[in-house]
Structure formats: C-alpha cells, structure tokens
Amino acid sequence: MPKIAIIGPGAIGGLVAAWLCQNDRNDVSVCVRTPIRHIHADTPYGSFEAHPKILTEPSQGEPVDWVLVATKSYDSDKAAAWFEGLCHDRTQVAILQNGVEHVERFSQYLPEERILPIVVQCPSERTEPEKVCQRRPASLITPNTEAGEAFAELFSRTKIDILVEDDFLTLAWRKLCLNAAGAVMALTLIPAKVAHNEDAAKIMEGIIKEGAAVARAEGANLDDSVVDFVISTYQKAPGDSVNSLHADRVIGRPMEIDLRNGVIVRLGKKHGIATPYNEMVVALLNAIEARG
Ligand SMILES: NC(=O)c1ccc[n+]([C@@H]2O[C@H](COP(=O)([O-])OP(=O)(O)OC[C@H]3O[C@@H](n4cnc5c(N)ncnc54)[C@H](OP(=O)(O)O)[C@@H]3O)[C@@H](O)[C@H]2O)c1
C-alpha cells in the first residue's frame, strides 16, 4: 500500500487527495497550514467526502513513498519544511505546480532524480476551507520515466487521467504560454471573453510569441502555432472563466507572477531574447501587488 503525503489541501491538493483516497490501495495523508477535518469534493462524476490523515505540523510527518507538493509556488520554501519528516532516501516528490521550473524550485532540498515535475490540467477551486470543486475532467502530465509510471499507478481507480509523455518539456512550455497570456485577464480584470477583443488578443500574441521563443531556446519543440492554440482556448472557454492569477488579484492574494511571466523574462535574458511584453506584464502586476 503506497504511503502518500500531499502538502497543501487547496484547489489542486485537496482534489487530488480526495481522488487518491478513492483508491483503497493508497494510504493518504494531507499536510495542512490551516487545519481541516476532511475534504468534500464536488466533481463532474459526483460529490464525495474523503478522510485522509491530517497533519498540522511538520514534526508529525512520518516517512512516505510519495510526497505531492500542491502549494502555490511562492509557498514552496515553507512547503519544503515538511520534507525532513516525510522523506526517506527513496521517497519520490512530485511537484504539482504551474510553470517550467518544478525541479529547479526544489533542487536545493532534494536530489534532482527524486523530483518529478507534473503539469496540472485540472480546473478546480476551493469553494470552502474543506470543499473543492472540480469544474471539468482533470489530467496530470508526467515525464515518461520509471517515476512517472509509478506516479500514474497511484491514480488507478480514480477519475484523474495521468498522461505519461515523452516530450514533457514541450507540453510544460505550451501550458506556460497559456498561463502567461492569462496575465491580460489579471490586468484588465476581464475574464476569458477578453480574448475576443482584437487589441487584447494582439497583446496576448506578443506575450505568447516571446514565451515560444524562449521555450525553443530551452529545447522545447514549440512553434508559433501555439499563439492560435492559446487564443482560441481562451475564446472557446466560457466567457466568464477566471484564471488563478486574476482570481488571486481579485481576492488580494499573492499572484504567481514570477512562475507565469517572470520566468520568460529571466530565461529570455539568459538566451539574449528580448521579452518586452512579459517585462511590462511583470512590472505592472508587481506594482499592483505592491499596492496591496
Ligand atoms: N486551481 C487550479 O485550477 C489550477 C490549475 C492548474 C494548475 N494550478 C497550479 O497548482 C498549484 C496549486 O494551486 P491551487 O490553486 O491548488 O492553490 P490554493 O488553492 O491556493 O492551495 C494552496 C494550498 O497550499 C496550502 N499551503 C501553503 N503553504 C503551506 C504549508 N507550508 N504547508 C501546508 N500547506 C500549505 C494552502 O494552505 P491554506 O489552506 O492555509 O491557504 C492551500 O491549502 C499552483 O502552482 C497553481 O498555479 C492550479
């Protein structure tokens, strides 16, 4: 019976923990910052309640086979405080966060070969402290490695699809381009329907093209057709869809600015690629965040 600890019972961690509990072969714990008693999940397949073990202090952690990190990226250092209790020298740590720097973010705490990056395609939100709502079918993308295959096994008997992919790097950058363009919604405070506005779509195009250029320099196989993919994805989404950057801005929470746009600027500099659209986005969002 694999022992699994999920750090962070938010929209993604709460939902993933709830689904993992549906597989009675798993022994599931959830590491929380704010105490909860259980998790209620509303999903496209029905609602259910899950009762993982709840750990409220890193000192309560006992060694497990798998740790799944599902905090926001800016809480990564505090999340890592759980590793000492949870990890033995073979524990695999899957990072369920957006972006393309999953391994870099945690390599100061763990050997890189024990870190498994995961691309999360799982539109969900935490509607109450103990309640998560999954809006559509979910999938998690993992690299095609032995650890990726073992990760997929944890989700058998659940309704979360695990896609084991040979070209993980390209898929991670494709998702990053989608997230990076979402900054237009966070800046305008207009949901996905803003992608139908020609001028706003032009700005999204600039953001995405810079992301694709940096992606290629990093070794991803991404051409400029990603522009149409991203803009049409937003245009086809329900007009009132709100991405997490936009949602975080609205409720005054920190935004994952560096993970979504800052990384394009930083890696652009490394490769000598100009990224003026993303630089502007980062500057404006940082100014908004600094205002509080
Ligand atoms: N939500 C989505 O639809 C979605 C889709 C794709 C990707 N993602 C990505 O998935 C990642 C997680 O996002 P999310 O939406 O699930 O965030 P979230 O709803 O804000 O959940 C984060 C959770 O982490 C907890 N946390 C923070 N620090 C902690 C610590 N030191 N120890 C234990 N728990 C801690 C928070 O605790 P509190 O309960 O105290 O706040 C919260 O429960 C992000 O990188 C996001 O971009 C999200």
GROMACS .gro file of C-alpha atoms and ligand atoms in nm:
model
  340
    1MET     CA    1   0.000   0.000   0.000
    2PRO     CA    2   0.181   0.319  -0.112
    3LYS     CA    3   0.203   0.587   0.154
    4ILE     CA    4   0.132   0.928   0.002
    5ALA     CA    5   0.150   1.271   0.166
    6ILE     CA    6   0.003   1.574  -0.009
    7ILE     CA    7   0.134   1.914   0.102
    8GLY     CA    8  -0.135   2.182   0.065
    9PRO     CA    9  -0.508   2.097   0.067
   10GLY     CA   10  -0.611   2.374  -0.175
   11ALA     CA   11  -0.789   2.350  -0.510
   12ILE     CA   12  -0.538   2.103  -0.655
   13GLY     CA   13  -0.403   1.932  -0.343
   14GLY     CA   14  -0.748   1.890  -0.190
   15LEU     CA   15  -0.893   1.746  -0.507
   16VAL     CA   16  -0.600   1.515  -0.574
   17ALA     CA   17  -0.604   1.396  -0.212
   18ALA     CA   18  -0.978   1.329  -0.232
   19TRP     CA   19  -0.936   1.125  -0.551
   20LEU     CA   20  -0.634   0.934  -0.417
   21CYS     CA   21  -0.846   0.833  -0.115
   22GLN     CA   22  -1.093   0.675  -0.360
   23ASN     CA   23  -0.826   0.416  -0.439
   24ASP     CA   24  -0.830   0.197  -0.127
   25ARG     CA   25  -0.480   0.074  -0.211
   26ASN     CA   26  -0.343   0.417  -0.113
   27ASP     CA   27  -0.258   0.536   0.238
   28VAL     CA   28  -0.315   0.911   0.215
   29SER     CA   29  -0.210   1.195   0.448
   30VAL     CA   30  -0.258   1.566   0.392
   31CYS     CA   31  -0.017   1.825   0.535
   32VAL     CA   32  -0.201   2.146   0.612
   33ARG     CA   33  -0.123   2.501   0.716
   34THR     CA   34  -0.483   2.574   0.818
   35PRO     CA   35  -0.647   2.278   0.996
   36ILE     CA   36  -0.927   2.087   0.822
   37ARG     CA   37  -1.115   1.770   0.926
   38HIS     CA   38  -1.191   1.614   0.589
   39ILE     CA   39  -1.230   1.707   0.222
   40HIS     CA   40  -1.559   1.732   0.039
   41ALA     CA   41  -1.514   1.709  -0.338
   42ASP     CA   42  -1.771   1.816  -0.597
   43THR     CA   43  -1.665   1.666  -0.930
   44PRO     CA   44  -1.818   1.609  -1.275
   45TYR     CA   45  -1.864   1.245  -1.161
   46GLY     CA   46  -2.050   1.326  -0.840
   47SER     CA   47  -1.973   1.451  -0.490
   48PHE     CA   48  -1.795   1.258  -0.218
   49GLU     CA   49  -1.618   1.306   0.113
   50ALA     CA   50  -1.264   1.188   0.177
   51HIS     CA   51  -1.099   1.127   0.513
   52PRO     CA   52  -0.720   1.133   0.474
   53LYS     CA   53  -0.498   1.162   0.781
   54ILE     CA   54  -0.446   1.530   0.856
   55LEU     CA   55  -0.103   1.652   0.970
   56THR     CA   56  -0.084   2.004   1.106
   57GLU     CA   57   0.287   2.026   1.196
   58PRO     CA   58   0.597   1.911   1.005
   59SER     CA   59   0.708   1.729   1.323
   60GLN     CA   60   0.409   1.491   1.279
   61GLY     CA   61   0.542   1.367   0.944
   62GLU     CA   62   0.647   1.004   0.905
   63PRO     CA   63   0.839   0.866   0.606
   64VAL     CA   64   0.623   0.801   0.300
   65ASP     CA   65   0.677   0.663  -0.051
   66TRP     CA   66   0.539   0.970  -0.227
   67VAL     CA   67   0.515   1.338  -0.141
   68LEU     CA   68   0.295   1.552  -0.366
   69VAL     CA   69   0.357   1.927  -0.333
   70ALA     CA   70   0.046   2.130  -0.422
   71THR     CA   71   0.108   2.471  -0.267
   72LYS     CA   72   0.135   2.788  -0.471
   73SER     CA   73   0.493   2.832  -0.598
   74TYR     CA   74   0.561   3.125  -0.364
   75ASP     CA   75   0.494   2.893  -0.066
   76SER     CA   76   0.749   2.635  -0.186
   77ASP     CA   77   1.013   2.711   0.077
   78LYS     CA   78   0.764   2.667   0.361
   79ALA     CA   79   0.627   2.352   0.197
   80ALA     CA   80   0.981   2.212   0.194
   81ALA     CA   81   0.984   2.224   0.576
   82TRP     CA   82   0.768   1.909   0.560
   83PHE     CA   83   1.032   1.708   0.373
   84GLU     CA   84   1.250   1.623   0.671
   85GLY     CA   85   0.977   1.419   0.840
   86LEU     CA   86   0.820   1.277   0.522
   87CYS     CA   87   1.117   1.181   0.308
   88HIS     CA   88   1.350   0.885   0.332
   89ASP     CA   89   1.623   0.830   0.077
   90ARG     CA   90   1.388   0.677  -0.182
   91THR     CA   91   1.083   0.899  -0.138
   92GLN     CA   92   0.971   1.046  -0.472
   93VAL     CA   93   0.848   1.405  -0.461
   94ALA     CA   94   0.601   1.513  -0.730
   95ILE     CA   95   0.558   1.887  -0.782
   96LEU     CA   96   0.201   1.973  -0.883
   97GLN     CA   97   0.253   2.337  -0.967
   98ASN     CA   98   0.235   2.550  -1.278
   99GLY     CA   99   0.543   2.665  -1.463
  100VAL     CA  100   0.852   2.504  -1.609
  101GLU     CA  101   1.090   2.519  -1.312
  102HIS     CA  102   0.949   2.245  -1.090
  103VAL     CA  103   1.284   2.072  -1.045
  104GLU     CA  104   1.489   2.393  -1.007
  105ARG     CA  105   1.250   2.520  -0.738
  106PHE     CA  106   1.312   2.217  -0.515
  107SER     CA  107   1.663   2.103  -0.607
  108GLN     CA  108   1.813   2.285  -0.307
  109TYR     CA  109   1.616   2.043  -0.082
  110LEU     CA  110   1.627   1.711  -0.270
  111PRO     CA  111   1.838   1.523  -0.524
  112GLU     CA  112   1.701   1.612  -0.870
  113GLU     CA  113   1.638   1.247  -0.962
  114ARG     CA  114   1.379   1.225  -0.682
  115ILE     CA  115   1.181   1.527  -0.804
  116LEU     CA  116   0.903   1.458  -1.055
  117PRO     CA  117   0.761   1.762  -1.237
  118ILE     CA  118   0.388   1.749  -1.307
  119VAL     CA  119   0.183   1.969  -1.541
  120VAL     CA  120  -0.160   2.016  -1.387
  121GLN     CA  121  -0.463   2.034  -1.616
  122CYS     CA  122  -0.730   2.034  -1.356
  123PRO     CA  123  -0.964   2.332  -1.344
  124SER     CA  124  -1.074   2.346  -0.984
  125GLU     CA  125  -1.123   2.581  -0.695
  126ARG     CA  126  -1.155   2.565  -0.321
  127THR     CA  127  -1.504   2.691  -0.250
  128GLU     CA  128  -1.481   2.649   0.130
  129PRO     CA  129  -1.187   2.551   0.355
  130GLU     CA  130  -1.291   2.181   0.341
  131LYS     CA  131  -1.455   2.183  -0.001
  132VAL     CA  132  -1.310   2.163  -0.352
  133CYS     CA  133  -1.494   2.191  -0.680
  134GLN     CA  134  -1.358   2.024  -0.993
  135ARG     CA  135  -1.512   2.201  -1.290
  136ARG     CA  136  -1.408   1.968  -1.574
  137PRO     CA  137  -1.230   1.634  -1.630
  138ALA     CA  138  -0.874   1.652  -1.499
  139SER     CA  139  -0.541   1.527  -1.619
  140LEU     CA  140  -0.189   1.537  -1.485
  141ILE     CA  141   0.107   1.516  -1.722
  142THR     CA  142   0.426   1.342  -1.614
  143PRO     CA  143   0.752   1.269  -1.798
  144ASN     CA  144   0.782   0.918  -1.936
  145THR     CA  145   1.018   0.782  -1.672
  146GLU     CA  146   1.004   0.500  -1.419
  147ALA     CA  147   0.889   0.751  -1.156
  148GLY     CA  148   0.626   0.886  -1.397
  149GLU     CA  149   0.488   0.535  -1.448
  150ALA     CA  150   0.482   0.475  -1.071
  151PHE     CA  151   0.304   0.810  -1.020
  152ALA     CA  152   0.039   0.705  -1.276
  153GLU     CA  153  -0.019   0.384  -1.079
  154LEU     CA  154  -0.124   0.586  -0.771
  155PHE     CA  155  -0.419   0.722  -0.967
  156SER     CA  156  -0.558   0.391  -1.092
  157ARG     CA  157  -0.921   0.357  -0.978
  158THR     CA  158  -0.960   0.737  -0.985
  159LYS     CA  159  -1.108   0.966  -1.248
  160ILE     CA  160  -0.788   1.166  -1.288
  161ASP     CA  161  -0.611   1.082  -1.614
  162ILE     CA  162  -0.236   1.057  -1.597
  163LEU     CA  163  -0.065   1.133  -1.927
  164VAL     CA  164   0.286   0.987  -1.939
  165GLU     CA  165   0.461   1.194  -2.207
  166ASP     CA  166   0.792   1.159  -2.392
  167ASP     CA  167   0.820   1.532  -2.468
  168PHE     CA  168   0.727   1.671  -2.128
  169LEU     CA  169   0.935   1.986  -2.178
  170THR     CA  170   0.731   2.097  -2.479
  171LEU     CA  171   0.400   2.033  -2.303
  172ALA     CA  172   0.514   2.225  -1.995
  173TRP     CA  173   0.609   2.526  -2.209
  174ARG     CA  174   0.281   2.505  -2.404
  175LYS     CA  175   0.093   2.525  -2.074
  176LEU     CA  176   0.321   2.810  -1.963
  177CYS     CA  177   0.232   3.009  -2.279
  178LEU     CA  178  -0.135   2.962  -2.191
  179ASN     CA  179  -0.075   3.081  -1.835
  180ALA     CA  180   0.147   3.372  -1.943
  181ALA     CA  181  -0.122   3.511  -2.173
  182GLY     CA  182  -0.369   3.487  -1.884
  183ALA     CA  183  -0.195   3.795  -1.741
  184VAL     CA  184  -0.412   4.004  -1.976
  185MET     CA  185  -0.719   3.891  -1.778
  186ALA     CA  186  -0.550   3.968  -1.446
  187LEU     CA  187  -0.451   4.316  -1.566
  188THR     CA  188  -0.785   4.409  -1.725
  189LEU     CA  189  -0.996   4.224  -1.466
  190ILE     CA  190  -1.198   4.090  -1.760
  191PRO     CA  191  -1.240   3.710  -1.773
  192ALA     CA  192  -1.166   3.485  -2.072
  193LYS     CA  193  -1.401   3.675  -2.304
  194VAL     CA  194  -1.133   3.948  -2.328
  195ALA     CA  195  -0.964   3.719  -2.583
  196HIS     CA  196  -1.238   3.818  -2.830
  197ASN     CA  197  -1.118   4.179  -2.816
  198GLU     CA  198  -0.878   4.224  -3.110
  199ASP     CA  199  -0.640   4.462  -2.935
  200ALA     CA  200  -0.622   4.250  -2.621
  201ALA     CA  201  -0.563   3.940  -2.836
  202LYS     CA  202  -0.271   4.122  -3.006
  203ILE     CA  203  -0.111   4.176  -2.666
  204MET     CA  204  -0.166   3.811  -2.580
  205GLU     CA  205   0.002   3.723  -2.908
  206GLY     CA  206   0.311   3.925  -2.812
  207ILE     CA  207   0.331   3.756  -2.472
  208ILE     CA  208   0.293   3.410  -2.624
  209LYS     CA  209   0.544   3.462  -2.907
  210GLU     CA  210   0.807   3.566  -2.653
  211GLY     CA  211   0.725   3.259  -2.445
  212ALA     CA  212   0.757   3.034  -2.751
  213ALA     CA  213   1.092   3.188  -2.850
  214VAL     CA  214   1.232   3.128  -2.500
  215ALA     CA  215   1.080   2.779  -2.499
  216ARG     CA  216   1.266   2.692  -2.819
  217ALA     CA  217   1.590   2.826  -2.673
  218GLU     CA  218   1.532   2.597  -2.373
  219GLY     CA  219   1.491   2.298  -2.606
  220ALA     CA  220   1.113   2.277  -2.638
  221ASN     CA  221   0.961   2.193  -2.974
  222LEU     CA  222   0.715   2.480  -2.989
  223ASP     CA  223   0.641   2.688  -3.296
  224ASP     CA  224   0.425   2.999  -3.327
  225SER     CA  225   0.111   2.789  -3.386
  226VAL     CA  226   0.092   2.797  -3.006
  227VAL     CA  227  -0.045   3.152  -3.047
  228ASP     CA  228  -0.363   3.023  -3.215
  229PHE     CA  229  -0.387   2.738  -2.965
  230VAL     CA  230  -0.377   2.975  -2.667
  231ILE     CA  231  -0.601   3.249  -2.802
  232SER     CA  232  -0.860   3.005  -2.933
  233THR     CA  233  -0.853   2.818  -2.598
  234TYR     CA  234  -0.948   3.141  -2.419
  235GLN     CA  235  -1.202   3.231  -2.687
  236LYS     CA  236  -1.370   2.890  -2.661
  237ALA     CA  237  -1.374   2.893  -2.279
  238PRO     CA  238  -1.692   3.008  -2.105
  239GLY     CA  239  -1.676   3.389  -2.128
  240ASP     CA  240  -1.678   3.428  -1.751
  241SER     CA  241  -1.383   3.188  -1.684
  242VAL     CA  242  -1.135   3.343  -1.445
  243ASN     CA  243  -0.777   3.218  -1.431
  244SER     CA  244  -0.599   3.185  -1.096
  245LEU     CA  245  -0.381   3.495  -1.144
  246HIS     CA  246  -0.696   3.701  -1.199
  247ALA     CA  247  -0.876   3.527  -0.910
  248ASP     CA  248  -0.580   3.586  -0.675
  249ARG     CA  249  -0.566   3.954  -0.770
  250VAL     CA  250  -0.938   3.996  -0.703
  251ILE     CA  251  -0.917   3.849  -0.354
  252GLY     CA  252  -0.591   4.025  -0.272
  253ARG     CA  253  -0.375   3.712  -0.253
  254PRO     CA  254  -0.017   3.699  -0.382
  255MET     CA  255  -0.002   3.616  -0.753
  256GLU     CA  256   0.228   3.362  -0.919
  257ILE     CA  257   0.380   3.639  -1.134
  258ASP     CA  258   0.732   3.503  -1.150
  259LEU     CA  259   0.617   3.148  -1.226
  260ARG     CA  260   0.395   3.260  -1.517
  261ASN     CA  261   0.568   3.561  -1.678
  262GLY     CA  262   0.882   3.636  -1.477
  263VAL     CA  263   1.035   3.308  -1.589
  264ILE     CA  264   1.002   3.411  -1.955
  265VAL     CA  265   1.185   3.737  -1.879
  266ARG     CA  266   1.458   3.566  -1.674
  267LEU     CA  267   1.524   3.286  -1.922
  268GLY     CA  268   1.489   3.531  -2.212
  269LYS     CA  269   1.779   3.730  -2.065
  270LYS     CA  270   1.983   3.412  -2.033
  271HIS     CA  271   1.936   3.341  -2.406
  272GLY     CA  272   1.958   3.702  -2.529
  273ILE     CA  273   1.590   3.707  -2.631
  274ALA     CA  274   1.401   4.033  -2.586
  275THR     CA  275   1.077   3.992  -2.389
  276PRO     CA  276   0.923   4.343  -2.367
  277TYR     CA  277   0.562   4.223  -2.342
  278ASN     CA  278   0.635   3.996  -2.049
  279GLU     CA  279   0.859   4.257  -1.884
  280MET     CA  280   0.570   4.502  -1.895
  281VAL     CA  281   0.328   4.245  -1.754
  282VAL     CA  282   0.565   4.161  -1.468
  283ALA     CA  283   0.624   4.529  -1.386
  284LEU     CA  284   0.251   4.610  -1.384
  285LEU     CA  285   0.148   4.305  -1.182
  286ASN     CA  286   0.430   4.365  -0.933
  287ALA     CA  287   0.313   4.726  -0.895
  288ILE     CA  288  -0.044   4.606  -0.834
  289GLU     CA  289   0.075   4.350  -0.581
  290ALA     CA  290   0.298   4.604  -0.403
  291ARG     CA  291  -0.002   4.835  -0.364
  292GLY     CA  292  -0.163   4.558  -0.158
  293LIG     N1  293  -0.658   2.568  -0.922
  293LIG     C1  294  -0.641   2.533  -1.047
  293LIG     O1  295  -0.739   2.518  -1.123
  293LIG     C2  296  -0.503   2.506  -1.101
  293LIG     C3  297  -0.492   2.452  -1.231
  293LIG     C4  298  -0.366   2.422  -1.279
  293LIG     C5  299  -0.253   2.447  -1.203
  293LIG     N2  300  -0.265   2.501  -1.079
  293LIG     C6  301  -0.141   2.523  -1.002
  293LIG     O2  302  -0.139   2.434  -0.890
  293LIG     C7  303  -0.065   2.493  -0.781
  293LIG     C8  304  -0.154   2.492  -0.658
  293LIG     O3  305  -0.262   2.584  -0.683
  293LIG     P1  306  -0.401   2.583  -0.606
  293LIG     O4  307  -0.497   2.652  -0.694
  293LIG     O5  308  -0.433   2.447  -0.555
  293LIG     O6  309  -0.365   2.678  -0.482
  293LIG     P2  310  -0.450   2.702  -0.348
  293LIG     O7  311  -0.594   2.669  -0.371
  293LIG     O8  312  -0.413   2.837  -0.302
  293LIG     O9  313  -0.393   2.593  -0.248
  293LIG     C9  314  -0.266   2.602  -0.191
  293LIG    C10  315  -0.272   2.527  -0.061
  293LIG    O10  316  -0.140   2.520  -0.008
  293LIG    C11  317  -0.152   2.537   0.133
  293LIG     N3  318  -0.022   2.571   0.191
  293LIG    C12  319   0.054   2.682   0.175
  293LIG     N4  320   0.166   2.673   0.247
  293LIG    C13  321   0.162   2.555   0.311
  293LIG    C14  322   0.248   2.489   0.401
  293LIG     N5  323   0.364   2.544   0.441
  293LIG     N6  324   0.212   2.369   0.450
  293LIG    C15  325   0.095   2.312   0.412
  293LIG     N7  326   0.008   2.369   0.326
  293LIG    C16  327   0.041   2.489   0.276
  293LIG    C17  328  -0.257   2.645   0.147
  293LIG    O11  329  -0.300   2.649   0.281
  293LIG     P3  330  -0.420   2.739   0.338
  293LIG    O12  331  -0.533   2.641   0.341
  293LIG    O13  332  -0.374   2.783   0.470
  293LIG    O14  333  -0.440   2.851   0.241
  293LIG    C18  334  -0.359   2.594   0.046
  293LIG    O15  335  -0.442   2.496   0.105
  293LIG    C19  336  -0.025   2.633  -0.829
  293LIG    O16  337   0.106   2.633  -0.880
  293LIG    C20  338  -0.125   2.662  -0.941
  293LIG    O17  339  -0.078   2.755  -1.035
  293LIG    C21  340  -0.387   2.531  -1.025
   0.00000   0.00000   0.00000
